[in-house]
GROMACS .gro file of C-alpha atoms in nm:
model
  405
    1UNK     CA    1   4.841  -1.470  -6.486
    2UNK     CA    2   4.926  -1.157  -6.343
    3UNK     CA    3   4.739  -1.011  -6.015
    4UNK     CA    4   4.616  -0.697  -5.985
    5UNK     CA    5   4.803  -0.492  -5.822
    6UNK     CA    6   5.105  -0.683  -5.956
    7UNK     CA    7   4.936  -0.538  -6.339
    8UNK     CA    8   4.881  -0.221  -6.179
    9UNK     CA    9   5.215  -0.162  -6.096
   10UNK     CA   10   5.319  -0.243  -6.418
   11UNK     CA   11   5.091  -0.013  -6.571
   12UNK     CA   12   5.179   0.281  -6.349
   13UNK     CA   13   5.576   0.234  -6.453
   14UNK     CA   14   5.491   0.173  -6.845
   15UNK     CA   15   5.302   0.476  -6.807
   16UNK     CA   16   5.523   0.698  -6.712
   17UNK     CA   17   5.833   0.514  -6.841
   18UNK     CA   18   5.989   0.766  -7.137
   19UNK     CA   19   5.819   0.740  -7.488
   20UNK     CA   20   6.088   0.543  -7.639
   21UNK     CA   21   6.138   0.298  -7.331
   22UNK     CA   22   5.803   0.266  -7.336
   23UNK     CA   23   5.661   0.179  -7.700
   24UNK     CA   24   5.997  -0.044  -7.713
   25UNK     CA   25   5.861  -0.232  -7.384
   26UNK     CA   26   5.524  -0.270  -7.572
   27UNK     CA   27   5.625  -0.466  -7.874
   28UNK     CA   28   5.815  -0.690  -7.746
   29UNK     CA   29   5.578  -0.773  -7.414
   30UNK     CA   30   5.348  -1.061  -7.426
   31UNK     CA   31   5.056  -0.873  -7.304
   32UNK     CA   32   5.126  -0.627  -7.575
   33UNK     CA   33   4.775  -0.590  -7.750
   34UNK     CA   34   4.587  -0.575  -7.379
   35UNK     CA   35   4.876  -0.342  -7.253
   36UNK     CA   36   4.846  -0.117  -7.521
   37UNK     CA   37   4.464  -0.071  -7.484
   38UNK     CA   38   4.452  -0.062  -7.102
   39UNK     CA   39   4.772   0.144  -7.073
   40UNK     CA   40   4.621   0.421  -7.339
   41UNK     CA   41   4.304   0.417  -7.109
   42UNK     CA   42   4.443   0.461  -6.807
   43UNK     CA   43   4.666   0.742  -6.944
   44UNK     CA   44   4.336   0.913  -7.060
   45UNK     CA   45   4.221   0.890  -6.697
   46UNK     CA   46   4.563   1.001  -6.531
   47UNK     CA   47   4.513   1.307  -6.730
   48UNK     CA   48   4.164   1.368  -6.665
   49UNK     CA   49   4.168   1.246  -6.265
   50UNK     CA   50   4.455   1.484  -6.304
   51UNK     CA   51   4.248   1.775  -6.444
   52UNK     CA   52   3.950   1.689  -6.233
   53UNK     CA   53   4.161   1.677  -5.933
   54UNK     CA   54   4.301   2.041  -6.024
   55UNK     CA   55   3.961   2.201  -6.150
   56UNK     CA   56   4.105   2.207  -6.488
   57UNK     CA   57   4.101   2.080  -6.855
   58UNK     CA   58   4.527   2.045  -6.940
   59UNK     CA   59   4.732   1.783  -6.906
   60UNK     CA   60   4.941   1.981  -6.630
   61UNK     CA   61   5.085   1.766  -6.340
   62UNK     CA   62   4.910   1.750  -6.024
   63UNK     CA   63   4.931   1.945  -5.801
   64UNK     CA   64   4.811   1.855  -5.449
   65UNK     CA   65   4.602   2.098  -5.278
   66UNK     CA   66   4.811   2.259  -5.013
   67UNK     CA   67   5.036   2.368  -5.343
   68UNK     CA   68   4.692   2.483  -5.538
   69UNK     CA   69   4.628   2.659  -5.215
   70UNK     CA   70   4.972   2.813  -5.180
   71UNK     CA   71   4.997   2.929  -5.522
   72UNK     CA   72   4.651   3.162  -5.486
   73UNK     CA   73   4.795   3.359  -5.218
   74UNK     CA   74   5.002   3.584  -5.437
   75UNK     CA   75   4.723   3.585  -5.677
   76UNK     CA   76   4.505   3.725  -5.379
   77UNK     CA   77   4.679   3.982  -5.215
   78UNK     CA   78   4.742   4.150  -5.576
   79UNK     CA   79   4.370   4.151  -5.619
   80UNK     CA   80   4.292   4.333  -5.296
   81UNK     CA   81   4.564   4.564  -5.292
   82UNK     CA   82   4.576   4.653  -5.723
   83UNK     CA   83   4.284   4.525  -5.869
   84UNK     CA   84   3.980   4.619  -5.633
   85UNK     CA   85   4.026   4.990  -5.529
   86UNK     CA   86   4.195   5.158  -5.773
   87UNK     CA   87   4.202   5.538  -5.606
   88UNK     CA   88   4.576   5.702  -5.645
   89UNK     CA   89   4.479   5.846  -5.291
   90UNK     CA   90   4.450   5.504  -5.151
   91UNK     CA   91   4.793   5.403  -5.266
   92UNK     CA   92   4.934   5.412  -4.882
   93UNK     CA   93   4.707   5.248  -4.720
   94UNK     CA   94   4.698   4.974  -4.974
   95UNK     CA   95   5.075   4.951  -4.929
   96UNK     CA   96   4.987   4.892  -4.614
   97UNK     CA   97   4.706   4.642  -4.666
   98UNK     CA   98   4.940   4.400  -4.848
   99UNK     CA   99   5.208   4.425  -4.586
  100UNK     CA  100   4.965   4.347  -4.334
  101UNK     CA  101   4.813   4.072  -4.556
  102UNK     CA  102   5.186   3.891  -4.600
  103UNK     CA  103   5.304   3.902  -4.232
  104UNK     CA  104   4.997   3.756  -4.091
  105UNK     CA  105   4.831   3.541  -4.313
  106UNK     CA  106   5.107   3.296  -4.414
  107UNK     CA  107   5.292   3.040  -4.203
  108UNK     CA  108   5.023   2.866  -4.020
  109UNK     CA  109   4.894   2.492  -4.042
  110UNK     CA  110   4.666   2.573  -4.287
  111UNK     CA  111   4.419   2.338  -4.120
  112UNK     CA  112   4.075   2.530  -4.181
  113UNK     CA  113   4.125   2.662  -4.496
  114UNK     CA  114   4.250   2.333  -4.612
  115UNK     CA  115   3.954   2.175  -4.490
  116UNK     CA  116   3.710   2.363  -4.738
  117UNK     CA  117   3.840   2.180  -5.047
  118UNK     CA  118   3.911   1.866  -4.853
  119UNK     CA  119   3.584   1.841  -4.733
  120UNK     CA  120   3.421   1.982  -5.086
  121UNK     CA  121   3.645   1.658  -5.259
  122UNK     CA  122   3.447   1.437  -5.014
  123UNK     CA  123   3.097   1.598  -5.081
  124UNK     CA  124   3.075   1.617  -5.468
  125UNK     CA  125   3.185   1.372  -5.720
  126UNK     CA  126   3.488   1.475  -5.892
  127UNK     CA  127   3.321   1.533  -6.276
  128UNK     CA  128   3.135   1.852  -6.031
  129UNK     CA  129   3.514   1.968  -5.926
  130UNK     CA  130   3.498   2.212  -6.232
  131UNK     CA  131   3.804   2.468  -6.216
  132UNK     CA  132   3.585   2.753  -6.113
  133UNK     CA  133   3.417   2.539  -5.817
  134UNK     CA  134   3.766   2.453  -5.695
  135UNK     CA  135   3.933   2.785  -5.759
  136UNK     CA  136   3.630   2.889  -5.544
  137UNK     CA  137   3.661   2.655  -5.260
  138UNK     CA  138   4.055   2.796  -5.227
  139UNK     CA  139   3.930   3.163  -5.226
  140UNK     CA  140   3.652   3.073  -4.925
  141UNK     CA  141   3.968   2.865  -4.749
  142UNK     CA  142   4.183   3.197  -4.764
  143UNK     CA  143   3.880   3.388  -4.629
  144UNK     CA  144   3.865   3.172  -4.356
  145UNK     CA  145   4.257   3.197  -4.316
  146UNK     CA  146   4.169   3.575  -4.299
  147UNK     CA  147   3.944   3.548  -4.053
  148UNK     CA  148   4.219   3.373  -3.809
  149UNK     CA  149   4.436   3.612  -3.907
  150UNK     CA  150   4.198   3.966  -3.793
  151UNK     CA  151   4.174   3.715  -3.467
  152UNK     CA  152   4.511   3.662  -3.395
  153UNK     CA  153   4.628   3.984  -3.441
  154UNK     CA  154   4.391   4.113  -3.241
  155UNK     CA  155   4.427   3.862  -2.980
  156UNK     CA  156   4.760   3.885  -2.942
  157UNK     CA  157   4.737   4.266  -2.845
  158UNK     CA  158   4.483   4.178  -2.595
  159UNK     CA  159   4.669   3.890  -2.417
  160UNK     CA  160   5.031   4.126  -2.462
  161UNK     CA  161   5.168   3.829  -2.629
  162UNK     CA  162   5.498   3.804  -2.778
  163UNK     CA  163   5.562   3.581  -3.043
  164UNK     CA  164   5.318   3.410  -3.308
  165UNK     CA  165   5.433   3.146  -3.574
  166UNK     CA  166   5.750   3.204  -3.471
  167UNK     CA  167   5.804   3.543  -3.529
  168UNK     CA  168   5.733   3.830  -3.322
  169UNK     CA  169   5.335   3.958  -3.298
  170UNK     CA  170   5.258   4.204  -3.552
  171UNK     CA  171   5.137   4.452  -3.298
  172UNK     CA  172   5.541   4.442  -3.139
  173UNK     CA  173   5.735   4.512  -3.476
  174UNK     CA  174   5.891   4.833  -3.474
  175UNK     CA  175   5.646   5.122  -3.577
  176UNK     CA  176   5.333   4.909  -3.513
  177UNK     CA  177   5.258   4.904  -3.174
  178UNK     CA  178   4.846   5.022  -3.165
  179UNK     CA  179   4.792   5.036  -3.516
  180UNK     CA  180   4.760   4.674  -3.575
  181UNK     CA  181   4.404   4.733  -3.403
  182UNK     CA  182   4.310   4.913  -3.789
  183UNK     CA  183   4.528   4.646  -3.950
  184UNK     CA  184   4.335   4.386  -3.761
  185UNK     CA  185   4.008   4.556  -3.918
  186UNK     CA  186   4.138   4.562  -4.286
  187UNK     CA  187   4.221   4.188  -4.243
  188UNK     CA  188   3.856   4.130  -4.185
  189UNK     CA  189   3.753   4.369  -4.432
  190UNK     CA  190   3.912   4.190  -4.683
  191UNK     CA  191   3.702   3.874  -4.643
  192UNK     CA  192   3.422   4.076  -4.786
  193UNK     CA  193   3.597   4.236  -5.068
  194UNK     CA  194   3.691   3.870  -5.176
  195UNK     CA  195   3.338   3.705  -5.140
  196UNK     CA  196   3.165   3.935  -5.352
  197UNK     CA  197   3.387   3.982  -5.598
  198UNK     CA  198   3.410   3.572  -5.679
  199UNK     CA  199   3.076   3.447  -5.492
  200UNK     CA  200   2.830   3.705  -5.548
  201UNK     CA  201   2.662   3.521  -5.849
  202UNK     CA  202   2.636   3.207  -5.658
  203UNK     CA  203   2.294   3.011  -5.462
  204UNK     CA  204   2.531   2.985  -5.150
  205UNK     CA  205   2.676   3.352  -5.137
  206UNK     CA  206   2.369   3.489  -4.898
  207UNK     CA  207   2.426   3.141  -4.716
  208UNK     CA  208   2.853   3.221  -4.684
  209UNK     CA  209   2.797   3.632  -4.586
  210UNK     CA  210   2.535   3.474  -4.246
  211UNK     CA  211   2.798   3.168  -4.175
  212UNK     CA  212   3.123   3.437  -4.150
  213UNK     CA  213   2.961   3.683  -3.992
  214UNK     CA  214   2.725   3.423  -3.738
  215UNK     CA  215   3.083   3.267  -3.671
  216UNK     CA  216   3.271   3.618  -3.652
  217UNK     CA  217   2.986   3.733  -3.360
  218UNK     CA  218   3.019   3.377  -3.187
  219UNK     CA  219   3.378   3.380  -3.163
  220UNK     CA  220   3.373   3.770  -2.994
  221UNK     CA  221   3.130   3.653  -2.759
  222UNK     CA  222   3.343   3.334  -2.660
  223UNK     CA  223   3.659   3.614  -2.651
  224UNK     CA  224   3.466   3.830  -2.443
  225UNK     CA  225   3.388   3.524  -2.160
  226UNK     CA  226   3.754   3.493  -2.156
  227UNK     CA  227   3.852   3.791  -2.071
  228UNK     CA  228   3.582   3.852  -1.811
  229UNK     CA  229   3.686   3.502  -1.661
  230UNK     CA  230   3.982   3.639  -1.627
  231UNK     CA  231   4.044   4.024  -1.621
  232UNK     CA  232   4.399   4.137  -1.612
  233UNK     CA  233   4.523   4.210  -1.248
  234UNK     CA  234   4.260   3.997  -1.097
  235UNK     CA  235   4.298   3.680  -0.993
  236UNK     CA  236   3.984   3.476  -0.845
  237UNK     CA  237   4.005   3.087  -0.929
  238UNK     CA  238   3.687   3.032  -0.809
  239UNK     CA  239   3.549   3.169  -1.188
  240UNK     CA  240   3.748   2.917  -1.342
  241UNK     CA  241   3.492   2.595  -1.385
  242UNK     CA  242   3.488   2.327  -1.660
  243UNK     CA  243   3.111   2.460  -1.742
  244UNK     CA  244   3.294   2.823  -1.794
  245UNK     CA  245   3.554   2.684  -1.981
  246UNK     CA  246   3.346   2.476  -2.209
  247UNK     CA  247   3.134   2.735  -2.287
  248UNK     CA  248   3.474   2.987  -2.404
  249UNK     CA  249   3.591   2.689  -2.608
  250UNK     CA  250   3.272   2.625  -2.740
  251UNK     CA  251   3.269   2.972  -2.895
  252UNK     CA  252   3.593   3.110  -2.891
  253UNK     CA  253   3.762   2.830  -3.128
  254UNK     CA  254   3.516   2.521  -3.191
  255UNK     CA  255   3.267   2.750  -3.448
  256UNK     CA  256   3.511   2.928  -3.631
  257UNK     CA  257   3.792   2.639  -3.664
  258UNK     CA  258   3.609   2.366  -3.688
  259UNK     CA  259   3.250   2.405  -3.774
  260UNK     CA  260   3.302   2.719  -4.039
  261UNK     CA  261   3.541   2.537  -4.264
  262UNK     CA  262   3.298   2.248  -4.325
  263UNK     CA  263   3.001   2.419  -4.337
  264UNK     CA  264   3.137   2.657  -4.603
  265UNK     CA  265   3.193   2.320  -4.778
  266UNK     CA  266   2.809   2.210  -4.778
  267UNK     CA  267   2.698   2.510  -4.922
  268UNK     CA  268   2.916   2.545  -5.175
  269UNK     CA  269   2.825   2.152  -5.243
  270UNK     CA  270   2.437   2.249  -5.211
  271UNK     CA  271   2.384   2.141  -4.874
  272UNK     CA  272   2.177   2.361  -4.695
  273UNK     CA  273   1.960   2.154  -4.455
  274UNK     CA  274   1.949   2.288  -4.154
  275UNK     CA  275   1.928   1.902  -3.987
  276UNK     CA  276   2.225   1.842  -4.149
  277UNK     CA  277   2.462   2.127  -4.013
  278UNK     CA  278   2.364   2.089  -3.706
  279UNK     CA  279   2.455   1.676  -3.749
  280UNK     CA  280   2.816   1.821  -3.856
  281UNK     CA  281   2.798   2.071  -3.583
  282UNK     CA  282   2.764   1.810  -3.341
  283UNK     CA  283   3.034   1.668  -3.424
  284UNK     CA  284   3.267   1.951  -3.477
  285UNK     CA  285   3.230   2.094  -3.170
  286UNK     CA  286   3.327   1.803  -2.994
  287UNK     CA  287   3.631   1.811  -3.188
  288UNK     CA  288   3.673   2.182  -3.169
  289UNK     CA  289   3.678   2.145  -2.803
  290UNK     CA  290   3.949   1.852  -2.786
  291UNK     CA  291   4.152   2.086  -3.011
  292UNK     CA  292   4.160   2.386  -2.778
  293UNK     CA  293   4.238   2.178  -2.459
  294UNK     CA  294   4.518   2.027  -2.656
  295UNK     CA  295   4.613   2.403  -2.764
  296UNK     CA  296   4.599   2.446  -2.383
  297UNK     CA  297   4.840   2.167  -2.281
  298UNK     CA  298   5.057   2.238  -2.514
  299UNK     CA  299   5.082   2.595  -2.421
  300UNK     CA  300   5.233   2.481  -2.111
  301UNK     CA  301   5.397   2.128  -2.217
  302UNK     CA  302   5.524   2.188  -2.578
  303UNK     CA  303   5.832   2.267  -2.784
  304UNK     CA  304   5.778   2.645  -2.844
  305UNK     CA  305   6.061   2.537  -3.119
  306UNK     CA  306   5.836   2.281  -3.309
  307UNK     CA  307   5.470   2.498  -3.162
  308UNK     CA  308   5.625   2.881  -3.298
  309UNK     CA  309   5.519   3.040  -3.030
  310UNK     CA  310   5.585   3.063  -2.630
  311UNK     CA  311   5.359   2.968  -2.382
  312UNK     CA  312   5.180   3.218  -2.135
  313UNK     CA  313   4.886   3.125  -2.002
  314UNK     CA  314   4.994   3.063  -1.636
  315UNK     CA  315   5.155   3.438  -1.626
  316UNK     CA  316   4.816   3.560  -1.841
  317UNK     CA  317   4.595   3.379  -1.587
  318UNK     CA  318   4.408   3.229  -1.848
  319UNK     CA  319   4.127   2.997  -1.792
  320UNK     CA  320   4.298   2.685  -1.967
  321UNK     CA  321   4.187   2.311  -1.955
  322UNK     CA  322   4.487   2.263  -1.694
  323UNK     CA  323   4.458   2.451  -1.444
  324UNK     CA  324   4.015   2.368  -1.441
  325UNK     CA  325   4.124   2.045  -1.400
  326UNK     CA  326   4.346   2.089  -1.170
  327UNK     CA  327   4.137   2.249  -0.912
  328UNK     CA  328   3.909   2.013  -0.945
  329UNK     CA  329   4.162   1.730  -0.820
  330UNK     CA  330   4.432   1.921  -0.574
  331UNK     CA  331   4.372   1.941  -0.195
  332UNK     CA  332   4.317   2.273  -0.009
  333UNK     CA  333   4.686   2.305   0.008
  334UNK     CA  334   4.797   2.262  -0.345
  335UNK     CA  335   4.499   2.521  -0.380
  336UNK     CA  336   4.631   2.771  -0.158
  337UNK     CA  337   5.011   2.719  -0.356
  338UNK     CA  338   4.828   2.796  -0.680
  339UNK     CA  339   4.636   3.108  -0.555
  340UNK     CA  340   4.944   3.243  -0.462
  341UNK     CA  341   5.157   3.163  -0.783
  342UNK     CA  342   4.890   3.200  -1.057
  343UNK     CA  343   4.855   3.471  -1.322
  344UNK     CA  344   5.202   3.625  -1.187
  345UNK     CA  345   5.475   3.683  -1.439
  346UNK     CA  346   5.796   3.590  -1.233
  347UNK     CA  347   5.983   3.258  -1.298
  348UNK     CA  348   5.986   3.138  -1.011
  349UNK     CA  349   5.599   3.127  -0.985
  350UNK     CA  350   5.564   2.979  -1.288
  351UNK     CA  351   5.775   2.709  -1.246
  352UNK     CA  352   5.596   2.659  -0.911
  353UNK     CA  353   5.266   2.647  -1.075
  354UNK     CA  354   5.424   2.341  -1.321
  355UNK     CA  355   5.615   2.157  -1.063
  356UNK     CA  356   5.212   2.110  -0.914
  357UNK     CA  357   5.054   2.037  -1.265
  358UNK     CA  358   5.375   1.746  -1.279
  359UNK     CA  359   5.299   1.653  -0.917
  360UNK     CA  360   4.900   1.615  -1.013
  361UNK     CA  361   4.980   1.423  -1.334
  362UNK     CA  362   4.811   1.637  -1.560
  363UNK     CA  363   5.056   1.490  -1.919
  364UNK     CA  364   4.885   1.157  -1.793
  365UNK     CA  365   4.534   1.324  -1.725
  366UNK     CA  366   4.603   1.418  -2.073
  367UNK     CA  367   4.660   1.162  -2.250
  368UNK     CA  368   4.339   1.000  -2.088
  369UNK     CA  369   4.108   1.299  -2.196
  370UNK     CA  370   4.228   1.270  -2.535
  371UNK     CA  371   4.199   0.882  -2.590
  372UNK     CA  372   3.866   0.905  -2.437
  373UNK     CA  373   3.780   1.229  -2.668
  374UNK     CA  374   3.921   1.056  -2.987
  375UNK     CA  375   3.655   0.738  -2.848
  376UNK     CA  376   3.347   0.979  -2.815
  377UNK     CA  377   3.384   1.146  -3.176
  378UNK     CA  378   3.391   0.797  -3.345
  379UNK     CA  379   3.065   0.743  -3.150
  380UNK     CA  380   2.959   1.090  -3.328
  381UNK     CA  381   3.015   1.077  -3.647
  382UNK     CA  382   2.834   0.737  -3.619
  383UNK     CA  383   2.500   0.871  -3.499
  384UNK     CA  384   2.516   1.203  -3.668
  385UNK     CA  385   2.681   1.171  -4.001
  386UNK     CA  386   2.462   0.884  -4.138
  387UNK     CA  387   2.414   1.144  -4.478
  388UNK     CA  388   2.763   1.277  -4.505
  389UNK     CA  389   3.061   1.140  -4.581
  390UNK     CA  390   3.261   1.017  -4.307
  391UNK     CA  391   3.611   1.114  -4.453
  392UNK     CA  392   3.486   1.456  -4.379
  393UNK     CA  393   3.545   1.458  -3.998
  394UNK     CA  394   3.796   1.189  -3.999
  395UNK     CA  395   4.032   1.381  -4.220
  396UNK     CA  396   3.978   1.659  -3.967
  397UNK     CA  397   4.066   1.460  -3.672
  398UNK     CA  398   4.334   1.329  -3.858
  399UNK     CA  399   4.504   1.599  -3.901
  400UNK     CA  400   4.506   1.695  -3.514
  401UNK     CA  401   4.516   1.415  -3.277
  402UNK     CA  402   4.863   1.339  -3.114
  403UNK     CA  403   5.005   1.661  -3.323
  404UNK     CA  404   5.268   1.873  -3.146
  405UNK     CA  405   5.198   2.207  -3.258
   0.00000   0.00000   0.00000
């Protein structure tokens, strides 16, 4: 007799074996009359997991979703800059939208806007993943996507950074320079445009419009504590505590990277109880948080070959998880070394400032924090995800613990 998954291994090669191969295999095969039903069944269901799977009704091949994703980018920008304002006087500045829109919003992870049709596949059963609620789910992602994007760019002019995603910041191409504050605006703009035009006839739009712009105000405010924590041209360590810091993570990336995506996902799945967002906010924060002091160490620790972008935050003076915890170990005269080397731009400085963070152990204070963090959001999604699906975090954490960019 054969097993299982012996018999579903031969089904999954007769099945996409070529016609002739196949029918020939067929008649002469001892389990021809049980193959032939079971094989024509579970060709039915390839095709319609397939079409299910891709929000549509043709037998095209699957397509996983960071290639569905992909392909509506094109399809997007033409719609903002062709199909929505139409005005010949406009015809500049739309030139301008799209080349904003293509230098900034590509080349990332992908990670949040991703996670609204991940998460959506674990919330609704997949005879609900109609084409339009998928094609949907893609357009909020690429909102979301947009929303990094008007923060990055802006961002970058603020901290005077140099390169993002491996190229340089928009703000220092040639003929840029200031104007990428308006281009940061049209970025956000765009959000808008694109959520009324495909979500304005929906139960969750009202619900979408007070989540981006509740997550838009929270992230400004957690910007703002940064850059009063640490103004340019003054340096005072005695601002930078872990409650500080916690509280700049807390709204400066956890909201808008973690907690947005999957929130966007309930309501477009018809969850709206407030109990249970603030169950997944629990737990996204926690995991928003880990993710920023990873972004910190690896600002300082990683590949800017494999991370796209070169580290600054010692010659920024940025309040980053390493050097919090590393006041709160060193001994008045590692202090007095790091007053004097922090937040200045010279090499010399900055390697001074890494030679203590490698005499302190922080890659080993690390690696503790996150094995401990990784322990702590098990425990969460274990007391506050008893109604949701717990794929829906775990593919989350997934997708960032141990990464290297």
């Amino acid at each position: 007799m054969v097993g299982w998954l012996s018999m579903r291994r031969l089904l999954r090669w007769v099945i996409h074996a070529p016609k002739t191969v196949r029918n020939m295999w067929l008649t002469v095969s001892p389990l021809n009359a049980k193959l032939k039903t079971t094989s024509a069944l579970l060709c039915t269901s390839s095709f319609q997991g397939d079409s299910i799977r891709n929000g549509t009704h043709s037998k095209k091949a699957l397509l996983a979703d960071p290639q569905l994703f992909e392909a509506q980018f094109e399809e997007l920008v033409t719609e903002l800059v062709e199909r929505d304002l139409t005005d010949p006087a406009l015809a500049d500045a739309l030139s301008r939208l799209r080349e904003v829109l293509v230098y900034n919003s590509p080349g990332g992870k992908r990670n949040r806007g991703l996670s609204v049709i991940g998460s959506l596949r674990e919330l609704l059963p997949p005879s609900q993943l109609t084409q339009e609620v998928v094609q949907r789910a893609l357009l909020v992602g690429w909102c979301i996507e947009l929303l990094q994007a008007f923060f990055l760019v802006a961002d970058d002019i603020m901290d005077a950074s140099v390169t993002r995603r491996g190229q340089p910041c928009w703000y220092k191409k040639d003929g840029i320079g200031l104007d990428a504050i308006n281009d940061s605006f049209l970025l956000e703009g765009s959000i808008y445009r694109l959520l009324r035009r495909h979500c304005r006839d929906q139960p969750y739009y009202v619900h979408l419009l007070e989540l981006f712009t509740e997550t838009s105000f929270q992230t400004e405010l957690g910007q703002a504590l940064d850059l009063m924590t640490a103004p340019p041209g003054q340096i005072d360590l005695n601002r930078f505590t872990m409650e500080r810091y916690k509280a700049i993570v807390k709204y400066k990336t956890a909201f808008y990277s973690f907690y947005l995506p999957v929130a966007a996902a309930m309501y477009i799945a018809g969850i709206k109880s407030e109990e249970e967002h603030n169950n997944a906010k629990h737990i996204l924060l926690e995991m928003g948080e880990f993710f920023q002091i990873q972004d910190d160490y690896l600002d300082c620790y990683g590949d800017p070959a494999v991370t796209g972008k070169i580290g600054t935050d010692i010659q920024d003076n940025k309040c980053s998880w390493l050097v919090v915890k590393a006041l709160e170990i060193m001994t008045p005269e590692q202090r007095a070394e790091l007053e004097a080397c922090y937040g200045r731009h010279d090499d010399a400085s900055v390697e001074k400032v890494k030679a203590l963070y490698n005499t302190l152990q922080m890659p080993t204070l690390y690696r503790r924090y996150e094995d401990e963090s990784y322990q702590r959001l098990q425990k969460l999604i274990a007391t506050h995800a008893q109604n949701l699906p717990h794929a829906v975090f775990l593919n989350f954490a997934n997708k960032i613990y141990k990464r290297n960019k």
